[in-house]
XYZ file of N, CA and C in Angstrom:
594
model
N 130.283 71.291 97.110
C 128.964 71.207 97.698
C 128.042 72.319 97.185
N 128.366 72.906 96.416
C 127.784 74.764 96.008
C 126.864 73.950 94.876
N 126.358 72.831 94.778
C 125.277 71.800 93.770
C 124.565 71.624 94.916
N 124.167 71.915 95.812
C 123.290 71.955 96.676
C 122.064 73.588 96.391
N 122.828 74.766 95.910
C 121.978 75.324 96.104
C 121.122 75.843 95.097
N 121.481 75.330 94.198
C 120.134 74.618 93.004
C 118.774 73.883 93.231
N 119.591 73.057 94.166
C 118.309 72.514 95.059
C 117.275 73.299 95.430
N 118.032 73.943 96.249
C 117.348 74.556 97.812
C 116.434 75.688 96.568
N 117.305 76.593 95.627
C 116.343 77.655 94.636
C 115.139 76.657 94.268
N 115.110 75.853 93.850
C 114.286 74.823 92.866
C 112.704 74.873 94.294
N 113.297 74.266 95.250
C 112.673 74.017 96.375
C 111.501 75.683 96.897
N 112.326 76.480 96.975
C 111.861 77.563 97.300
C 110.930 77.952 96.507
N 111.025 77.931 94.879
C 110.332 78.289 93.854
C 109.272 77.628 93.365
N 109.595 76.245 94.205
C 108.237 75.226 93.729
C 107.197 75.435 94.996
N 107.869 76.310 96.199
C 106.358 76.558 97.472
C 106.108 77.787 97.568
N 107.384 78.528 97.069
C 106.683 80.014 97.034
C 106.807 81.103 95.476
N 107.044 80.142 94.629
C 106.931 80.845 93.841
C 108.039 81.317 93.329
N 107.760 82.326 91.764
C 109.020 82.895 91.108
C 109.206 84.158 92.270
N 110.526 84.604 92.712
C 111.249 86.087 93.496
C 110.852 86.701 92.448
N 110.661 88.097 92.618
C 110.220 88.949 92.105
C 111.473 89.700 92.494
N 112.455 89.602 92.903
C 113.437 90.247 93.670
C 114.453 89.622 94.024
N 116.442 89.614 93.864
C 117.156 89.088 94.318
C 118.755 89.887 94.871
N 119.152 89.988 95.890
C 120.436 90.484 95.955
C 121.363 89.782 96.476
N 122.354 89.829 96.723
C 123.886 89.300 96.725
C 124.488 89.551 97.917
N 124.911 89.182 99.164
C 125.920 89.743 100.369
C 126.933 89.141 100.370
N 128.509 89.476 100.721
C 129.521 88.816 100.670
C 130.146 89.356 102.145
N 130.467 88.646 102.857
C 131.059 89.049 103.973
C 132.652 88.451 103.840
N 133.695 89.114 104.558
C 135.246 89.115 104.238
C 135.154 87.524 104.845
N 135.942 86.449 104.020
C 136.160 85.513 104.529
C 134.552 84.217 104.490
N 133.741 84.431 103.681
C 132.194 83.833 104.011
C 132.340 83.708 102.354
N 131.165 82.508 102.354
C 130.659 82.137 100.774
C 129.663 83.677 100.647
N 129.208 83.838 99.388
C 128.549 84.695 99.117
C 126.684 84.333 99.586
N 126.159 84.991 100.135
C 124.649 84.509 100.736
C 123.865 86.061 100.202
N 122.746 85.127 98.767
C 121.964 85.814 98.089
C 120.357 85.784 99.437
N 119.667 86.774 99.026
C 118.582 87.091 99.764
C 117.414 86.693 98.753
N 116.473 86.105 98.700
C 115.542 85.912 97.469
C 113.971 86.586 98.546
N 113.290 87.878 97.266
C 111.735 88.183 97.767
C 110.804 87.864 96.732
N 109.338 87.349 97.762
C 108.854 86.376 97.221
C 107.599 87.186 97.609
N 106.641 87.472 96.746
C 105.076 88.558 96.979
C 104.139 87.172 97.222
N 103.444 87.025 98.744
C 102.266 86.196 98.660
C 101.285 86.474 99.472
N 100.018 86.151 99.779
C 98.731 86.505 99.891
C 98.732 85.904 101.243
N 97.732 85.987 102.297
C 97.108 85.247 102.787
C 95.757 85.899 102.989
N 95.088 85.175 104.133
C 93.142 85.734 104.326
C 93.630 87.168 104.513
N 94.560 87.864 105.268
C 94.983 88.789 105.895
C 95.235 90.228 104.619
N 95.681 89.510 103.462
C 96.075 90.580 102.598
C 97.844 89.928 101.996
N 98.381 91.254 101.785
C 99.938 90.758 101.070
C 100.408 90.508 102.450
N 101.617 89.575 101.734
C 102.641 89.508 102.355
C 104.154 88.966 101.981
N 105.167 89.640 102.189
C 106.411 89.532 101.150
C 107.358 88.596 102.590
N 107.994 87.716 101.445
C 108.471 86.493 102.522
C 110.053 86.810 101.323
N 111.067 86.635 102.797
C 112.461 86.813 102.054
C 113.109 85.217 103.015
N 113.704 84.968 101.791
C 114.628 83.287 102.064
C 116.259 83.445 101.751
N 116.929 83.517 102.550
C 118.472 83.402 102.441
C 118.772 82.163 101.184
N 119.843 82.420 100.607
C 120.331 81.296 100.159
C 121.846 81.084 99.906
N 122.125 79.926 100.117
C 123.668 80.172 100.193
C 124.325 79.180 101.638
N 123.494 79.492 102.626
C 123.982 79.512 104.122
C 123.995 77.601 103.960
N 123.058 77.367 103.413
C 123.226 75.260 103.150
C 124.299 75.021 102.146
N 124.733 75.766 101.691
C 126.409 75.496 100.686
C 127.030 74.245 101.549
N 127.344 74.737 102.912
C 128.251 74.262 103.770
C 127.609 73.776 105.015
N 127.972 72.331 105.962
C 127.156 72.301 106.959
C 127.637 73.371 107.859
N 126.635 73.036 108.858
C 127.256 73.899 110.422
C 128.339 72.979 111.464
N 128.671 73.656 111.868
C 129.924 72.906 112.315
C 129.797 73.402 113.816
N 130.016 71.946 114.461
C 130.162 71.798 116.301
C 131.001 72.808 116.429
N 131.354 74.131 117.211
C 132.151 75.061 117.366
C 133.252 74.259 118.267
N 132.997 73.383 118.823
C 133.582 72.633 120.345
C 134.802 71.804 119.113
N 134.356 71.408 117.558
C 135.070 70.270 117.481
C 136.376 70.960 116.535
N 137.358 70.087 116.985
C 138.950 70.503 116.501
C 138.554 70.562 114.965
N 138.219 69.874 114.252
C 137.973 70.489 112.938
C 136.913 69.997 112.222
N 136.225 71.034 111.427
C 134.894 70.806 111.137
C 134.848 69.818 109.992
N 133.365 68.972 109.920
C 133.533 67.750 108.511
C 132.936 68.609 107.184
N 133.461 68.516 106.668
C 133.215 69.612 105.297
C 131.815 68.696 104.393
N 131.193 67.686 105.011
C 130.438 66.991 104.287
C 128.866 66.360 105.456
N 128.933 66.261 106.529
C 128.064 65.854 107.557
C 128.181 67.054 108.408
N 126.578 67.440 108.719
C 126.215 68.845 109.872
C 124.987 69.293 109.273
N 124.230 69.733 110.457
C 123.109 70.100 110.118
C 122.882 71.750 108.572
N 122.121 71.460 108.347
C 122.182 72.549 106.877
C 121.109 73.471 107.178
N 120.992 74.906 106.927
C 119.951 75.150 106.801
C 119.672 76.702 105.681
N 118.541 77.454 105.733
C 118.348 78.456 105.132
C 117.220 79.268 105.617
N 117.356 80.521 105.697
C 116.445 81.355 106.878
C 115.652 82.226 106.316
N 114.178 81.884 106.849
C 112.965 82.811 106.247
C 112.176 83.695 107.071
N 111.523 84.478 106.376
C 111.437 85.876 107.473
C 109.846 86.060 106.474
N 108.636 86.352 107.054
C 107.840 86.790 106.540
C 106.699 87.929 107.246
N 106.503 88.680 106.573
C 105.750 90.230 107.246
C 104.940 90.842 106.271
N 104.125 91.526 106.489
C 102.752 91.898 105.853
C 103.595 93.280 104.968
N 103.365 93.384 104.002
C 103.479 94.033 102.894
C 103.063 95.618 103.231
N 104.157 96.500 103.000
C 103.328 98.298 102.625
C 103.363 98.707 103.851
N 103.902 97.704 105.331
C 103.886 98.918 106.561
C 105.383 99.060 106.584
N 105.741 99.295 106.174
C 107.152 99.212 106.548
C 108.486 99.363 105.612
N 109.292 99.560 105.948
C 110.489 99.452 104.592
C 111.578 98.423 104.972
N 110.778 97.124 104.615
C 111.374 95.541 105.235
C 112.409 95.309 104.033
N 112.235 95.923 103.025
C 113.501 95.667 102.061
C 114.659 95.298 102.489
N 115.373 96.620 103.859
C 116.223 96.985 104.506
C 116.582 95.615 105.078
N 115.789 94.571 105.449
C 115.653 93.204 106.224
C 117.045 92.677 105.480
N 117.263 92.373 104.217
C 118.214 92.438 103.511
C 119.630 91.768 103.812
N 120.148 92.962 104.718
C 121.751 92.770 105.346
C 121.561 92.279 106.200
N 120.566 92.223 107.152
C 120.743 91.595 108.938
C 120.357 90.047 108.424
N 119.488 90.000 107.406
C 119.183 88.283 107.000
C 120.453 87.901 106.907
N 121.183 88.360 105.988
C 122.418 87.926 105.294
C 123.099 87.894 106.502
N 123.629 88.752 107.517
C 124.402 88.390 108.114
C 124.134 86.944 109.500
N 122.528 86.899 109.189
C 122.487 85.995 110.371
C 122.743 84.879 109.312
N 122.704 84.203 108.265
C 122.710 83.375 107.521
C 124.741 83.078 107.288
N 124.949 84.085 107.403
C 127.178 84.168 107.589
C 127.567 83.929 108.883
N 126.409 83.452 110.057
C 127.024 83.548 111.029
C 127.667 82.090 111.232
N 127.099 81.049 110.981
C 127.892 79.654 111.041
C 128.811 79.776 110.871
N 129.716 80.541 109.304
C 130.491 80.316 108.494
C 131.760 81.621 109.872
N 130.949 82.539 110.115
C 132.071 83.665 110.823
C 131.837 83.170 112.409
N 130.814 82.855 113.125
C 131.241 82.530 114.303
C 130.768 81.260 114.685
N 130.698 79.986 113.851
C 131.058 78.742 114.295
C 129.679 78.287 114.960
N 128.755 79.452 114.592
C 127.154 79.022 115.387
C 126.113 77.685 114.549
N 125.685 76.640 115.357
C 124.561 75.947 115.004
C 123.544 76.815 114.776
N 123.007 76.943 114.182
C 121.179 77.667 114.111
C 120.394 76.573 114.347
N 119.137 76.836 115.100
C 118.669 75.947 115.199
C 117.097 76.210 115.792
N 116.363 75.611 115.760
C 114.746 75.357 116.427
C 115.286 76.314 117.969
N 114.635 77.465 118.604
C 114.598 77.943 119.726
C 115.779 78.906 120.343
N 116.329 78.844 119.087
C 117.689 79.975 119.388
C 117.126 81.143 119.064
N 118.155 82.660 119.876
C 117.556 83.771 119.054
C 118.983 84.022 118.485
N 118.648 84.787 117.806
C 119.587 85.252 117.494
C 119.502 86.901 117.243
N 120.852 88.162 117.932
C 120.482 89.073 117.587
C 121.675 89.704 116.778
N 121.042 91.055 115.733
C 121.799 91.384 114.822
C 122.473 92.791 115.698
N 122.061 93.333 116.756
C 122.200 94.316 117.159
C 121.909 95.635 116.541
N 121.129 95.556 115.669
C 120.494 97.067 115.207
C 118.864 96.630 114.823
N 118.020 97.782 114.108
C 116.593 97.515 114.303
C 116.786 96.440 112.831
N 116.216 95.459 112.432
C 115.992 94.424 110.920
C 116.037 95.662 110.022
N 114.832 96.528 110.138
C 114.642 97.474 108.686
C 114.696 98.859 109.276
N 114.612 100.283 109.360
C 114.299 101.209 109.307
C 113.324 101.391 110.639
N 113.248 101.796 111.447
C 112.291 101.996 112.306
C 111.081 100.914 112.643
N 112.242 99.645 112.972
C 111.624 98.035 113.493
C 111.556 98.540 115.016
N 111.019 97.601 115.847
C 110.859 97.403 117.236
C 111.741 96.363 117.435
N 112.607 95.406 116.408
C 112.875 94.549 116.868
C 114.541 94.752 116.511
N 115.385 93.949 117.067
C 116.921 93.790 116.529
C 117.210 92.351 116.714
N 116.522 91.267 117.065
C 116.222 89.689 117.007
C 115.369 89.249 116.350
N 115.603 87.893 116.566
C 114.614 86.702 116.097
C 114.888 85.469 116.659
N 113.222 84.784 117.040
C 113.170 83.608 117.176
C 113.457 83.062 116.245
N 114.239 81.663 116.383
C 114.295 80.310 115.348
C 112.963 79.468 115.520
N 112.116 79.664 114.238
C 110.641 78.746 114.827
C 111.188 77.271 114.252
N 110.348 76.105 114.607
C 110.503 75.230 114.173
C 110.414 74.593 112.325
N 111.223 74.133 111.294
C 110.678 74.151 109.891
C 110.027 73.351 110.157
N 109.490 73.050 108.360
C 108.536 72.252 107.827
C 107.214 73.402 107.810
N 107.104 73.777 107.968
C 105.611 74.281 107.957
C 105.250 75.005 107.052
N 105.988 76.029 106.413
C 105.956 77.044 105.073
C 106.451 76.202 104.168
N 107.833 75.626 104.399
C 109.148 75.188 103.502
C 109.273 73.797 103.690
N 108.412 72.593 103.486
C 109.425 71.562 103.621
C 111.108 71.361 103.670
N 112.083 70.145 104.586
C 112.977 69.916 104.528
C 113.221 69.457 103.018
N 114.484 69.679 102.531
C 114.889 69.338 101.465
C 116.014 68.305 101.610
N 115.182 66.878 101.052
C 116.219 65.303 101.542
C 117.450 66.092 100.298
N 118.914 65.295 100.776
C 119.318 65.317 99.990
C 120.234 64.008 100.026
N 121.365 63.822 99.085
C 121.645 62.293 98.981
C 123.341 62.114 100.003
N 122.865 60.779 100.692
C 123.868 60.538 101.752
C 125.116 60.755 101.273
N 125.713 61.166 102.611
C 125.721 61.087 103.801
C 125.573 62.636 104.339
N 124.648 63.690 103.139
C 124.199 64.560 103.844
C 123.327 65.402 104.341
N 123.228 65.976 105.152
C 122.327 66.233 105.975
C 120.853 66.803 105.518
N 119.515 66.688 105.661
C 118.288 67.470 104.676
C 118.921 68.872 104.748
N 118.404 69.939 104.056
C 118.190 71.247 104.004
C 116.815 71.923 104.828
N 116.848 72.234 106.218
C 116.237 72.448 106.622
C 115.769 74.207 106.610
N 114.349 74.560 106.166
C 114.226 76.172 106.320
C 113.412 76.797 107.261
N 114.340 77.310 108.117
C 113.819 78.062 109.413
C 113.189 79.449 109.208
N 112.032 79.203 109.686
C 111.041 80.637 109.838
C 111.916 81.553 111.022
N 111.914 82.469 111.235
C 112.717 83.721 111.897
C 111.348 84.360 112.186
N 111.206 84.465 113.617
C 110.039 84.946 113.920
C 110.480 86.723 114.801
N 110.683 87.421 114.496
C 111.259 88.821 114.921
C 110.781 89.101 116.544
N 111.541 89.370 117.227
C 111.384 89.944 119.062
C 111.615 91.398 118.963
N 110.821 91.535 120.126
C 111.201 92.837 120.750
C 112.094 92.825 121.445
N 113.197 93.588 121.862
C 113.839 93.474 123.164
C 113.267 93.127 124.578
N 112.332 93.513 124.793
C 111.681 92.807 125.637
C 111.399 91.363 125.548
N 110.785 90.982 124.525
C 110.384 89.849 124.400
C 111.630 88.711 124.679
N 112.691 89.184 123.899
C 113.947 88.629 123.638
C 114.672 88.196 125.310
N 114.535 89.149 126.021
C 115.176 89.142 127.686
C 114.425 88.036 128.491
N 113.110 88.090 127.988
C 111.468 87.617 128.679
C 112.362 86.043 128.157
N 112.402 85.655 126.994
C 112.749 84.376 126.566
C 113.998 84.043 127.130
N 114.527 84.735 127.121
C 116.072 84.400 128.063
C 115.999 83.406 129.382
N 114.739 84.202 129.875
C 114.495 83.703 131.520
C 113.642 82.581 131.453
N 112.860 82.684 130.252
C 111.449 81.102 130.290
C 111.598 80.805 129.618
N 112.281 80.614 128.309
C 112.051 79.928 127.174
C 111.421 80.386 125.956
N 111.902 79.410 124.662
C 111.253 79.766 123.424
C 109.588 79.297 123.795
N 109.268 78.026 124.074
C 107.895 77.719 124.252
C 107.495 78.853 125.105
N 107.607 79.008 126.203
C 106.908 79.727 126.717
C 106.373 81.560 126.324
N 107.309 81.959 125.494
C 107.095 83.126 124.681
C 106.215 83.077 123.494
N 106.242 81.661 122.824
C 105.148 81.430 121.516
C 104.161 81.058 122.413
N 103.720 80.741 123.356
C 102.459 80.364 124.083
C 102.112 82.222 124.321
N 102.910 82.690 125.073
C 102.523 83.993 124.849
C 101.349 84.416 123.716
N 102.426 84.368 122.859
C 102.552 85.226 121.477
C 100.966 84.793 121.188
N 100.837 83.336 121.637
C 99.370 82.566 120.868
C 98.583 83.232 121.438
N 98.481 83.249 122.618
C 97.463 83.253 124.186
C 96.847 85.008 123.841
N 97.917 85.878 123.119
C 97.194 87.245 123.182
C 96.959 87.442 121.587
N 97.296 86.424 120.417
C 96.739 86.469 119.173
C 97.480 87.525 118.226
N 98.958 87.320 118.708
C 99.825 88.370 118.035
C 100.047 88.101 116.574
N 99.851 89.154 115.770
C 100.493 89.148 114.679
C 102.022 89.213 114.098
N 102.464 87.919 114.184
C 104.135 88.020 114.528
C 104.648 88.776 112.683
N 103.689 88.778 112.038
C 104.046 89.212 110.644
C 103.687 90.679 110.189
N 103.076 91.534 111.830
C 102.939 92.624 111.731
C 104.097 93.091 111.825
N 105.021 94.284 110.800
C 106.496 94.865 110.861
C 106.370 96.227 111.754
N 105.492 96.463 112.467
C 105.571 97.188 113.057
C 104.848 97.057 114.512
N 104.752 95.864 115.024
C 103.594 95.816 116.028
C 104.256 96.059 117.535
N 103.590 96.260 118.819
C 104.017 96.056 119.950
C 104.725 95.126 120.692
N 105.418 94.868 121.773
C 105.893 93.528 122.459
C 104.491 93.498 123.031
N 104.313 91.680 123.093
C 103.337 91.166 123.736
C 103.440 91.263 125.070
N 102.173 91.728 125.797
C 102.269 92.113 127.622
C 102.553 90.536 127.992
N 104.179 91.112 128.837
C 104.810 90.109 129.658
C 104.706 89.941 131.094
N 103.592 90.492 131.831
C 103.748 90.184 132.985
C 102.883 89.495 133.718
């Protein structure tokens, strides 16, 4: 299945462009999951967007089921994007990689509204040690691929505060991006505040 992630590079490079940047993570027992950085603009100024690759090699697998199908399960690959020069998001790096090994080491679906946390700050003096799963399609189209398996779906990773992260625990992913909208947060600021939760 490792002819899948030709794809997914091809895919990445045709919406965001040539990486200007690539490294390698291998975790004991895990396929190898490369990190690809990608320099792009918006009205706002720079902004450097990093895409896992590797993690759609293999589907995700029901943790519940006696043994996983090595060919049908949802697929995916995880993107992270933040404004350029505040920060030393390089570091983003290993915690990508390891949330992208987590299917493969603890049997997790990723998916639309999960968080997921790495337990330390993403980069160097972050506010955050999570992330929302936002919904794809919106940066990254799904990538069809040919039956009987599953598209390549690429999830935006939207970074929490600990606060924010507890706040979602109790109400929900919607109700924290209504937040996030309602006070006009810059979720791609790498250094910004938790949005007032009360």
């Amino acid at each position: 299945m490792s002819d899948v992630l030709p794809l997914v590079e091809a895919r990445l490079r045709t919406t965001l462009g040539e990486p200007d940047a690539r490294a390698a993570v291998t975790f004991l027992g895990t396929d190898r999951v490369e990190v690809l950085r990608f320099q792009d603009r918006d009205q706002d100024g720079e902004l450097v967007r990093y895409a896992t690759l590797g993690m759609s090699a293999q589907p995700m697998a029901d943790p519940t089921a006696v043994l996983a199908d090595p060919v049908r399960g949802p697929r995916a690959e995880l993107l992270i994007s933040v404004r350029a020069g505040l920060a030393d998001t390089d570091k983003v790096l290993r915690p990508l990689a390891i949330l992208a090994a987590s299917p493969q080491v603890e049997g997790l679906i990723v998916a639309p509204g999960a968080s997921l946390d790495v337990g330390e700050p993403l980069w160097p003096g972050a506010p955050f040690t999570s992330v929302l799963v936002a919904e794809p399609g919106g940066l990254v189209e799904d990538l069809e691929l040919d039956e009987p398996l599953d598209p390549v779906r690429f999830l935006p990773l939207l970074p929490m505060t600990p606060n924010e992260a507890a706040w979602k625990r109790v109400h929900g992913a919607q109700a924290l991006q209504e937040r996030w909208l309602t006070n006009g947060t810059d979720l791609r600021d790498p250094a910004r505040r938790s949005v007032p939760l009360d």
